[in-house]
Amino acid sequence: MRIGIIGAGVAGLSTAKVLKQAGHDVVVFDRTPDVGGVWSRTRRYPGVSTQSPKAQYSLSDFPMPSDYPEWPSGEQVQRYFAAYATAFGLDPHLRLDTEVITAEAAGGGWALTVRPAGTGPEAGTVTEVFDRLVVANGVFCEPAMPAFPGVDEFTAAGGRLCAGSEFHDVEEARDRHVLVVGYGKSACDVAVAISRVAAGTDVIARQMLWKVPRRIAGVVNFKLLLLTRMGEALFRYRVLRGVEKFLHGPANGLRRRMLNSIGSVSVRQYGLKQAGLVPRGGMEDIVKGAIGLGTEGFYEGVADGSITVHRDVTIARLSAEDGRPHAALEDGTVLPADLIVCATGFTQGVPFLGPDVERRLLDERGNFMLYRQILPLGVPGLYFNGYNSSFFSPLNAEMAALWIAADLAGAVALPPERERREAVVAQLAFMDTATDTHHCRGTKIIPFSMHNVDEVLSDLDLNVSAAVRASHWLNPVDPAAYRRITPRLLARLPGVPGTSATAPPSPAAPASAAPASATAQPPVTATAAEPAPEAS
């Protein structure tokens, strides 16, 4: 089939790679000039790095370079995804700097109308027809900007208001008074970078959030505690199985103490009590908000006065005082504000699909109704990938790509649509309770990343061995353990020749660097006669 894919981030690239290996003709559209999605140079803010360590943020068959740090920078991650696209032969299939204006069902397929990014109707459009469409534009695509009263007066006085993803050069903050709105990871990252050059850096935090140190007590990498199956099991899932029944039954008290002990360590390690920044509730409540990794240097900046946090308030109004831009907070505080950077999250939207499709795609509250976070209800020929934001987003996207490939081949035994709808409604209701409705319109699955992987693979009657899954209870989940899943699936699909699951060595490191750690992975080839064994 000819498959259109909207988005060249990790979800779009992994989908294109898997579907290309399955014999489909793929075309990937993205309005940015480079691959990587949120890591594009057009969207990176100063100081951005991964939240998960590099091993956990890797695709299964393409490790990050060995000389990358534990938490790679945004530029390094973008280079990694560009190298992935090149290694798997995706570059000829990319249509970068191209915006999808509309996507309409047509004759059993989809007609996409596109034009050069950043241009208007005068540039002209082109319409291309595809048999199927995969939406992989990401859930961190369009920034959600607050509407502040007085913005016209503020900008007339020389003030600038922008989203975090629109702030690219820290020199814009030099010797200026800067406000950073938000308290998630991106807000704290930006604040640290800005505080090194600004005349003043104030963080406006509507709500305090628990932050997990990269190294708990300065020693233990957080992945050893929270990026394991045991760490995920500490949060109650919709259906409890095996050890989870024990943890949320007889051992519930111990489970809660384990979680909240991390919070106690964070309070001491970051000096939250002295700074007056202890969040309300216990560490267990972290799932109800944005789970954030502590930014290196943020609380040190709070301690030395280069960063000031205003907790539990928002900006009430922007204004000009004595001809200079200012911001008034809800508590009456008035701050000079030459630049305001809003790291206030993103909106999840698919305007190119049109109102008729959106009505079938969304529930009455605007939540995405996606079976397995992939398949819409009542919209034939349409798939989503990347609408499963998690601690292991590349792995979740890769497994979803396999599900799409299998469904295209008729290899997924789907329940009737009524049962799928009931399953989606039940999952959304559960996430409403588990996250206090903070699930980004049904697109965030944190902290239940591996539950999603298991459910997707169970539909395909595939998974890594029980021994590997058991090892991930105490050791961090290793996406490389899943590298043989792709050739095992492809070996089952009709008309697909045996295919290698491992790319050439990653050239994502600088040209002067040694070959990447992908060389440590031996080529893995699966044929229909002899599927490759599971990873250990």
Coordinates of C-alpha atoms in Angstrom, one line a residue:
M1 CA 0.0 0.0 0.0
R2 CA 0.9 3.6 -0.3
I3 CA 1.0 5.1 3.2
G4 CA 1.0 8.8 4.1
I5 CA 2.6 9.6 7.5
I6 CA 2.1 13.1 9.0
G7 CA 5.1 13.9 11.3
A8 CA 8.8 13.1 11.2
G9 CA 9.4 12.8 14.9
V10 CA 10.2 9.4 16.6
A11 CA 6.6 8.1 16.0
G12 CA 6.6 9.0 12.3
L13 CA 10.1 7.7 11.7
S14 CA 9.6 4.4 13.5
T15 CA 6.3 3.9 11.7
A16 CA 7.9 4.7 8.3
K17 CA 10.8 2.3 9.0
V18 CA 8.6 -0.6 10.1
L19 CA 6.1 -0.1 7.2
K20 CA 8.9 0.2 4.7
Q21 CA 10.3 -3.1 5.9
A22 CA 6.9 -4.6 5.6
G23 CA 6.9 -3.7 1.9
H24 CA 4.8 -0.5 1.9
D25 CA 5.5 2.7 0.0
V26 CA 5.7 5.4 2.6
V27 CA 5.8 9.2 2.4
V28 CA 6.5 11.2 5.6
F29 CA 5.4 14.9 5.7
D30 CA 6.7 17.4 8.3
R31 CA 6.6 21.2 8.2
T32 CA 10.0 21.6 9.9
P33 CA 13.3 21.5 7.9
D34 CA 14.7 18.5 9.8
V35 CA 13.5 15.3 11.4
G36 CA 13.1 14.8 15.2
G37 CA 9.8 16.4 16.0
V38 CA 10.1 18.2 19.3
W39 CA 13.9 17.9 19.0
S40 CA 13.9 19.9 15.7
R41 CA 16.3 22.9 15.7
T42 CA 13.2 25.0 15.1
R43 CA 11.7 24.0 18.4
R44 CA 14.6 23.3 20.8
Y45 CA 14.9 25.7 23.7
P46 CA 18.3 26.4 25.4
G47 CA 19.2 23.7 28.0
V48 CA 16.8 21.0 26.7
S49 CA 17.8 17.4 27.3
T50 CA 16.1 14.1 27.6
Q51 CA 14.1 13.2 30.7
S52 CA 14.8 9.5 30.4
P53 CA 18.5 8.2 30.2
K54 CA 19.8 7.5 26.7
A55 CA 19.4 3.7 26.9
Q56 CA 15.7 4.1 27.8
Y57 CA 15.1 6.7 25.1
S58 CA 16.6 4.6 22.3
L59 CA 14.8 2.6 19.6
S60 CA 15.2 -1.1 20.1
D61 CA 17.5 -1.8 17.1
F62 CA 19.4 1.5 16.9
P63 CA 21.3 2.3 20.2
M64 CA 22.4 5.9 20.9
P65 CA 26.1 6.5 20.4
S66 CA 28.3 5.2 23.3
D67 CA 29.9 8.7 23.6
Y68 CA 26.6 10.4 24.3
P69 CA 26.1 11.4 27.9
E70 CA 23.5 9.7 30.1
W71 CA 21.0 12.5 29.4
P72 CA 21.7 13.6 25.8
S73 CA 21.1 17.2 24.7
G74 CA 18.4 18.2 22.3
E75 CA 20.9 18.6 19.5
Q76 CA 22.3 15.1 20.1
V77 CA 18.9 13.6 20.1
Q78 CA 18.0 15.3 16.8
R79 CA 21.3 14.0 15.3
Y80 CA 20.4 10.5 16.5
F81 CA 17.0 10.5 14.8
A82 CA 18.5 11.9 11.6
A83 CA 21.0 9.1 11.7
Y84 CA 18.2 6.6 12.2
A85 CA 16.4 7.9 9.2
T86 CA 19.5 7.6 7.1
A87 CA 20.5 4.2 8.3
F88 CA 17.1 2.7 7.5
G89 CA 16.8 4.4 4.1
L90 CA 14.1 6.8 5.0
D91 CA 15.6 10.0 3.6
P92 CA 14.2 9.6 0.1
H93 CA 10.7 9.2 1.7
L94 CA 10.8 12.4 3.6
R95 CA 8.9 15.6 2.5
L96 CA 10.3 18.1 4.9
D97 CA 9.4 21.8 4.9
T98 CA 6.0 20.6 3.8
E99 CA 2.7 21.4 5.7
V100 CA -0.4 19.2 5.4
I101 CA -3.3 21.5 5.0
T102 CA -6.1 19.0 4.8
A103 CA -6.5 15.2 4.9
E104 CA -9.8 13.9 3.6
A105 CA -11.2 10.4 3.1
A106 CA -11.4 9.7 -0.6
G107 CA -12.4 6.5 -2.4
G108 CA -11.4 4.2 0.4
G109 CA -8.1 6.0 1.0
W110 CA -7.0 9.5 2.0
A111 CA -6.3 12.6 -0.1
L112 CA -3.7 15.0 1.4
T113 CA -3.4 18.6 0.3
V114 CA 0.0 20.0 1.1
R115 CA 2.0 23.2 0.4
P116 CA 5.5 24.5 1.4
A117 CA 5.7 25.3 5.1
G118 CA 5.5 28.9 6.1
T119 CA 3.7 30.0 2.9
G120 CA 0.1 31.1 2.2
P121 CA -2.4 30.0 -0.4
E122 CA -0.5 32.0 -3.0
A123 CA 2.2 29.4 -3.0
G124 CA -0.1 26.8 -4.4
T125 CA -1.0 23.3 -3.2
V126 CA -0.5 19.8 -4.3
T127 CA -2.9 16.9 -3.5
E128 CA -1.6 13.3 -3.1
V129 CA -3.6 10.2 -2.6
F130 CA -2.8 7.4 -0.2
D131 CA -4.3 4.0 0.7
R132 CA -3.9 4.6 4.4
L133 CA -2.9 7.5 6.7
V134 CA -0.9 7.5 9.9
V135 CA -1.1 10.7 12.1
A136 CA 2.1 11.1 14.0
N137 CA 2.2 14.8 14.5
G138 CA 2.9 14.4 18.2
V139 CA 1.2 15.5 21.4
F140 CA 3.9 18.2 21.9
C141 CA 3.2 20.0 18.6
E142 CA 1.3 23.2 19.3
P143 CA 2.2 25.2 22.4
A144 CA -0.6 26.2 24.7
M145 CA -0.2 29.9 25.4
P146 CA -2.1 31.7 28.2
A147 CA -4.2 34.7 27.3
F148 CA -3.0 37.5 29.6
P149 CA -4.9 40.8 29.9
G150 CA -2.8 43.8 28.9
V151 CA -0.6 42.1 26.3
D152 CA -0.9 44.9 23.8
E153 CA 0.3 47.5 26.3
F154 CA 3.0 45.1 27.4
T155 CA 4.4 44.6 23.8
A156 CA 4.0 48.3 23.0
A157 CA 6.5 48.9 25.8
G158 CA 9.0 46.5 24.3
G159 CA 8.0 43.3 26.1
R160 CA 8.2 40.0 24.3
L161 CA 5.9 37.0 25.0
C162 CA 6.7 33.6 23.6
A163 CA 6.3 29.9 24.1
G164 CA 9.2 27.8 25.3
S165 CA 9.5 26.0 21.9
E166 CA 9.8 29.4 20.3
F167 CA 12.7 30.5 22.5
H168 CA 16.0 29.4 20.8
D169 CA 18.7 31.9 21.7
V170 CA 19.6 32.5 25.3
E171 CA 21.3 35.8 24.3
E172 CA 17.8 37.2 23.9
A173 CA 17.7 37.1 27.7
R174 CA 21.1 38.7 28.4
D175 CA 20.8 41.6 31.0
R176 CA 17.0 41.5 30.8
H177 CA 14.4 40.7 33.4
V178 CA 12.8 37.4 32.4
L179 CA 9.7 35.6 33.7
V180 CA 9.4 31.8 33.0
V181 CA 5.8 30.7 33.3
G182 CA 5.4 27.0 34.4
Y183 CA 7.1 24.5 36.6
G184 CA 7.5 21.4 34.4
K185 CA 10.8 20.2 33.2
S186 CA 11.0 22.5 30.2
A187 CA 10.3 25.6 32.4
C188 CA 13.0 24.6 34.8
D189 CA 15.5 23.8 31.9
V190 CA 14.8 27.2 30.4
A191 CA 15.1 29.0 33.7
V192 CA 18.5 27.6 34.4
A193 CA 19.8 28.6 31.0
I194 CA 18.4 32.1 31.2
S195 CA 19.6 32.7 34.8
R196 CA 23.2 32.5 33.6
V197 CA 22.8 35.7 31.5
A198 CA 19.7 37.5 32.7
A199 CA 19.4 40.5 35.0
G200 CA 16.7 38.6 36.9
T201 CA 14.9 35.2 36.5
D202 CA 11.5 34.7 38.1
V203 CA 9.6 31.4 37.7
I204 CA 5.8 31.8 38.0
A205 CA 4.5 28.4 39.1
R206 CA 0.7 27.8 39.3
Q207 CA 1.3 24.5 41.0
M208 CA 4.2 22.9 42.7
L209 CA 5.2 19.5 41.3
W210 CA 7.3 16.8 42.7
K211 CA 10.7 16.5 41.0
V212 CA 12.7 13.3 40.9
P213 CA 16.5 13.8 41.1
R214 CA 18.5 12.3 38.3
R215 CA 20.6 10.7 41.0
I216 CA 18.7 10.1 44.1
A217 CA 20.7 11.1 47.2
G218 CA 23.4 12.0 44.6
V219 CA 24.2 8.4 44.0
V220 CA 21.4 6.1 42.7
N221 CA 20.3 6.8 39.1
F222 CA 16.5 7.3 39.2
K223 CA 16.1 4.7 36.4
L224 CA 17.0 2.0 38.9
L225 CA 13.9 2.9 40.9
L226 CA 11.3 4.2 38.5
L227 CA 12.2 3.0 35.1
T228 CA 11.7 -0.7 36.0
R229 CA 8.6 -2.8 35.9
M230 CA 8.6 -2.7 39.7
G231 CA 8.7 1.1 39.6
E232 CA 5.7 1.1 37.3
A233 CA 3.9 -1.4 39.5
L234 CA 4.1 1.0 42.4
F235 CA 1.3 2.9 40.7
R236 CA -2.1 1.2 40.6
Y237 CA -3.1 0.1 37.1
R238 CA -6.7 -0.6 35.9
V239 CA -6.2 -4.4 36.1
L240 CA -3.9 -5.9 38.7
R241 CA -1.9 -9.0 38.0
G242 CA 0.6 -11.1 39.8
V243 CA 2.9 -9.1 42.0
E244 CA 0.8 -6.0 41.5
K245 CA -2.0 -7.6 43.5
F246 CA 0.4 -8.1 46.4
L247 CA 1.8 -4.5 46.1
H248 CA -1.7 -3.0 46.2
G249 CA -3.1 -5.4 48.7
P250 CA -1.2 -6.8 51.7
A251 CA 2.0 -4.7 50.8
N252 CA 0.1 -1.5 50.2
G253 CA 1.7 0.3 53.2
L254 CA 5.2 -0.8 52.2
R255 CA 4.5 0.3 48.6
R256 CA 3.4 3.8 49.7
R257 CA 6.4 4.1 52.0
M258 CA 8.7 3.2 49.1
L259 CA 7.2 5.9 46.9
N260 CA 7.1 8.6 49.5
S261 CA 10.6 7.9 50.7
I262 CA 11.8 9.2 47.3
G263 CA 9.8 12.4 48.0
S264 CA 11.6 12.7 51.4
V265 CA 14.9 12.3 49.7
S266 CA 14.0 15.0 47.2
V267 CA 13.0 17.4 49.9
R268 CA 16.4 17.0 51.6
Q269 CA 18.5 16.8 48.4
Y270 CA 16.9 19.9 46.8
G271 CA 16.5 21.9 50.0
L272 CA 12.8 22.3 49.3
K273 CA 11.7 23.0 52.9
Q274 CA 14.2 25.8 53.3
A275 CA 13.1 27.3 49.9
G276 CA 9.4 26.9 50.7
L277 CA 8.9 24.7 47.7
V278 CA 7.6 21.5 49.1
P279 CA 4.7 20.4 46.9
R280 CA 1.3 19.5 48.5
G281 CA 0.5 15.8 48.9
G282 CA 2.9 12.9 48.8
M283 CA 5.2 11.6 46.2
E284 CA 2.5 9.1 45.2
D285 CA 0.6 12.1 43.8
I286 CA 3.3 12.6 41.2
V287 CA 1.2 10.5 38.8
K288 CA -1.6 13.1 39.0
G289 CA 0.5 15.8 37.5
A290 CA 3.5 16.1 35.2
I291 CA 6.2 13.7 36.2
G292 CA 9.4 15.7 36.0
L293 CA 13.0 15.0 36.4
G294 CA 14.8 17.7 38.4
T295 CA 16.9 20.0 36.2
E296 CA 20.5 20.2 37.1
G297 CA 21.3 23.6 38.6
F298 CA 17.7 24.7 39.2
Y299 CA 17.5 24.4 43.0
E300 CA 21.1 25.5 43.2
G301 CA 20.0 28.7 41.4
V302 CA 17.1 29.0 43.9
A303 CA 19.5 28.7 46.8
D304 CA 22.0 31.3 45.4
G305 CA 19.2 33.8 44.4
S306 CA 19.8 33.7 40.6
I307 CA 16.3 32.0 40.3
T308 CA 13.2 33.2 42.2
V309 CA 10.2 30.9 42.3
H310 CA 6.7 32.4 43.0
R311 CA 4.6 29.4 44.0
D312 CA 0.9 28.9 43.6
V313 CA 0.2 32.0 41.6
T314 CA -0.3 33.0 38.0
I315 CA 0.1 36.3 36.1
A316 CA -3.0 38.4 36.5
R317 CA -2.1 41.2 34.1
L318 CA 0.6 42.5 31.8
S319 CA 1.2 46.3 31.7
A320 CA 3.7 49.1 31.2
E321 CA 5.1 50.9 34.2
D322 CA 7.1 54.1 33.5
G323 CA 7.4 53.0 29.9
R324 CA 8.8 49.5 30.8
P325 CA 7.1 46.2 30.5
H326 CA 5.8 44.6 33.7
A327 CA 3.7 41.7 35.0
A328 CA 1.4 41.8 38.0
L329 CA 0.8 38.5 39.8
E330 CA -2.3 37.3 41.5
D331 CA -0.8 38.0 44.9
G332 CA -0.2 41.7 44.0
T333 CA 3.5 41.3 43.3
V334 CA 4.6 43.4 40.3
L335 CA 7.7 42.3 38.4
P336 CA 9.7 43.9 35.6
A337 CA 9.3 41.6 32.6
D338 CA 11.3 42.4 29.4
L339 CA 10.7 38.8 28.3
I340 CA 8.1 36.2 29.3
V341 CA 8.7 32.6 28.3
C342 CA 5.6 30.4 28.7
A343 CA 6.5 26.7 29.2
T344 CA 2.8 25.9 29.8
G345 CA 2.3 22.7 27.9
F346 CA 0.8 21.9 24.5
T347 CA -2.5 21.4 22.8
Q348 CA -3.4 18.2 21.1
G349 CA -5.0 18.9 17.8
V350 CA -5.5 17.6 14.3
P351 CA -7.0 20.5 12.4
F352 CA -6.1 19.0 9.0
L353 CA -8.6 16.2 9.5
G354 CA -11.6 18.4 9.5
P355 CA -14.7 18.7 11.8
D356 CA -16.5 15.6 10.6
V357 CA -13.5 13.3 11.4
E358 CA -12.9 15.1 14.7
R359 CA -16.5 14.5 15.8
R360 CA -15.9 10.8 15.4
L361 CA -12.4 10.9 16.8
L362 CA -13.1 12.8 20.0
D363 CA -15.5 12.2 22.9
E364 CA -17.7 14.9 24.3
R365 CA -14.8 16.3 26.5
G366 CA -12.3 16.4 23.6
N367 CA -10.4 13.2 24.6
F368 CA -9.0 11.1 21.8
M369 CA -10.9 7.8 21.4
L370 CA -8.1 5.5 20.3
Y371 CA -8.1 1.8 20.8
R372 CA -4.6 0.8 22.1
Q373 CA -3.8 4.5 21.6
I374 CA -3.6 3.7 17.9
L375 CA -6.9 3.0 16.2
P376 CA -9.8 5.5 16.0
L377 CA -13.4 4.2 16.2
G378 CA -15.4 4.5 13.0
V379 CA -12.8 6.2 10.9
P380 CA -11.5 3.5 8.3
G381 CA -8.0 3.6 7.1
L382 CA -6.7 6.0 9.7
Y383 CA -4.1 5.3 12.5
F384 CA -2.3 7.3 15.1
N385 CA 1.2 6.9 16.6
G386 CA 2.9 8.9 19.2
Y387 CA -0.4 9.5 21.1
N388 CA 1.0 7.4 23.9
S389 CA 3.5 9.7 25.6
S390 CA 5.5 7.7 28.1
F391 CA 8.9 7.3 29.9
F392 CA 9.8 5.1 26.9
S393 CA 8.3 7.0 24.0
P394 CA 10.5 5.6 21.3
L395 CA 9.8 2.0 22.4
N396 CA 6.0 2.6 22.7
A397 CA 6.0 4.3 19.3
E398 CA 8.0 1.4 17.8
M399 CA 5.6 -1.3 19.2
A400 CA 2.6 0.7 18.0
A401 CA 4.2 0.8 14.5
L402 CA 4.4 -3.0 14.6
W403 CA 0.7 -3.1 15.5
I404 CA -0.1 -0.9 12.5
A405 CA 1.9 -3.1 10.2
A406 CA 0.1 -6.2 11.5
D407 CA -3.3 -4.6 11.2
L408 CA -2.6 -3.5 7.6
A409 CA -1.8 -7.2 6.9
G410 CA -5.0 -8.3 8.6
A411 CA -3.0 -10.0 11.3
V412 CA -4.7 -8.4 14.3
A413 CA -7.8 -10.1 15.6
L414 CA -9.8 -7.0 16.5
P415 CA -12.8 -7.3 18.7
P416 CA -16.0 -5.8 17.4
E417 CA -16.2 -2.0 17.4
R418 CA -18.7 -2.0 20.3
E419 CA -16.1 -3.8 22.5
R420 CA -13.3 -1.6 21.4
R421 CA -15.4 1.5 22.3
E422 CA -16.1 0.0 25.7
A423 CA -12.4 -0.6 26.2
V424 CA -11.5 2.9 25.2
V425 CA -14.1 4.4 27.5
A426 CA -13.0 2.3 30.4
Q427 CA -9.4 3.2 29.9
L428 CA -10.2 6.9 29.8
A429 CA -12.3 6.7 32.9
F430 CA -9.4 4.9 34.7
M431 CA -6.9 7.5 33.6
D432 CA -9.3 10.3 34.7
T433 CA -9.1 8.8 38.2
A434 CA -5.4 7.8 38.2
T435 CA -4.1 11.2 36.9
D436 CA -6.9 13.5 38.2
T437 CA -7.7 14.1 34.4
H438 CA -4.1 15.2 33.7
H439 CA -3.7 12.8 30.8
C440 CA -3.5 15.3 27.9
R441 CA -6.9 14.4 26.4
G442 CA -6.1 10.7 26.5
T443 CA -2.7 10.9 24.9
K444 CA -0.5 10.4 28.0
I445 CA 0.0 6.9 29.4
I446 CA 2.6 7.8 32.1
P447 CA 3.3 6.0 34.4
F448 CA 1.9 2.9 32.6
S449 CA 4.3 2.7 29.8
M450 CA 5.1 -1.0 29.9
H451 CA 1.5 -2.0 30.4
N452 CA 0.8 -0.3 27.0
V453 CA 3.7 -2.2 25.4
D454 CA 2.4 -5.5 26.8
E455 CA -1.1 -4.9 25.7
V456 CA 0.0 -3.9 22.1
L457 CA 2.2 -7.0 21.8
S458 CA -0.4 -9.3 23.3
D459 CA -2.6 -8.4 20.3
L460 CA 0.2 -9.6 18.1
D461 CA 0.9 -12.8 20.2
L462 CA 4.4 -11.5 20.6
N463 CA 6.6 -10.4 23.4
V464 CA 10.1 -10.8 24.9
S465 CA 10.5 -13.9 27.0
A466 CA 9.1 -14.1 30.5
A467 CA 12.7 -14.2 31.8
V468 CA 13.5 -10.9 30.1
R469 CA 10.3 -9.3 31.5
A470 CA 11.2 -10.6 34.9
S471 CA 14.7 -9.1 34.7
H472 CA 13.1 -5.7 34.0
W473 CA 11.3 -5.9 37.4
L474 CA 14.5 -5.0 39.1
N475 CA 16.7 -3.7 36.3
P476 CA 15.8 -0.7 34.1
V477 CA 13.7 -1.6 31.1
D478 CA 16.0 -2.0 28.1
P479 CA 14.5 -1.3 24.7
A480 CA 17.3 -3.2 23.1
A481 CA 15.7 -6.4 24.5
Y482 CA 12.8 -5.8 22.0
R483 CA 15.0 -5.6 18.9
R484 CA 14.1 -9.0 17.7
I485 CA 10.3 -8.4 17.8
T486 CA 10.3 -6.6 14.5
P487 CA 11.8 -9.4 12.4
R488 CA 9.6 -12.0 14.2
L489 CA 6.5 -10.1 13.2
L490 CA 7.7 -9.4 9.6
A491 CA 8.4 -13.1 9.2
R492 CA 4.7 -13.8 9.8
L493 CA 3.4 -11.2 7.3
P494 CA 2.6 -12.4 3.8
G495 CA 4.9 -11.2 1.0
V496 CA 7.6 -9.8 3.3
P497 CA 11.1 -11.1 2.7
G498 CA 13.5 -11.8 5.6
T499 CA 14.8 -8.5 6.9
S500 CA 17.6 -7.3 9.1
A501 CA 16.5 -5.8 12.4
T502 CA 19.8 -4.0 13.0
A503 CA 21.0 -0.9 11.1
P504 CA 24.5 0.0 10.2
P505 CA 26.5 1.6 13.0
S506 CA 24.9 4.9 14.0
P507 CA 26.7 8.0 12.7
A508 CA 24.8 10.2 15.1
A509 CA 27.9 11.2 17.0
P510 CA 30.1 14.0 15.7
A511 CA 32.2 13.1 12.7
S512 CA 35.4 12.9 14.8
A513 CA 33.8 10.4 17.2
A514 CA 34.4 6.7 17.2
P515 CA 31.6 4.5 15.7
A516 CA 28.5 4.4 17.8
S517 CA 27.5 1.6 20.2
A518 CA 25.3 0.1 17.5
T519 CA 28.3 -1.9 16.5
A520 CA 27.9 -3.9 19.7
Q521 CA 24.6 -5.3 18.4
P522 CA 25.1 -8.3 16.0
P523 CA 23.0 -8.3 12.8
V524 CA 19.7 -10.1 13.5
T525 CA 17.9 -11.7 10.6
A526 CA 14.6 -13.6 10.9
T527 CA 13.0 -15.8 8.2
A528 CA 9.7 -17.4 8.2
A529 CA 11.4 -20.8 8.7
E530 CA 13.3 -19.8 11.8
P531 CA 12.2 -16.7 13.8
A532 CA 15.0 -15.1 15.8
P533 CA 15.1 -15.9 19.5
E534 CA 14.2 -13.4 22.1
A535 CA 16.8 -11.0 23.5
S536 CA 18.3 -11.6 26.9

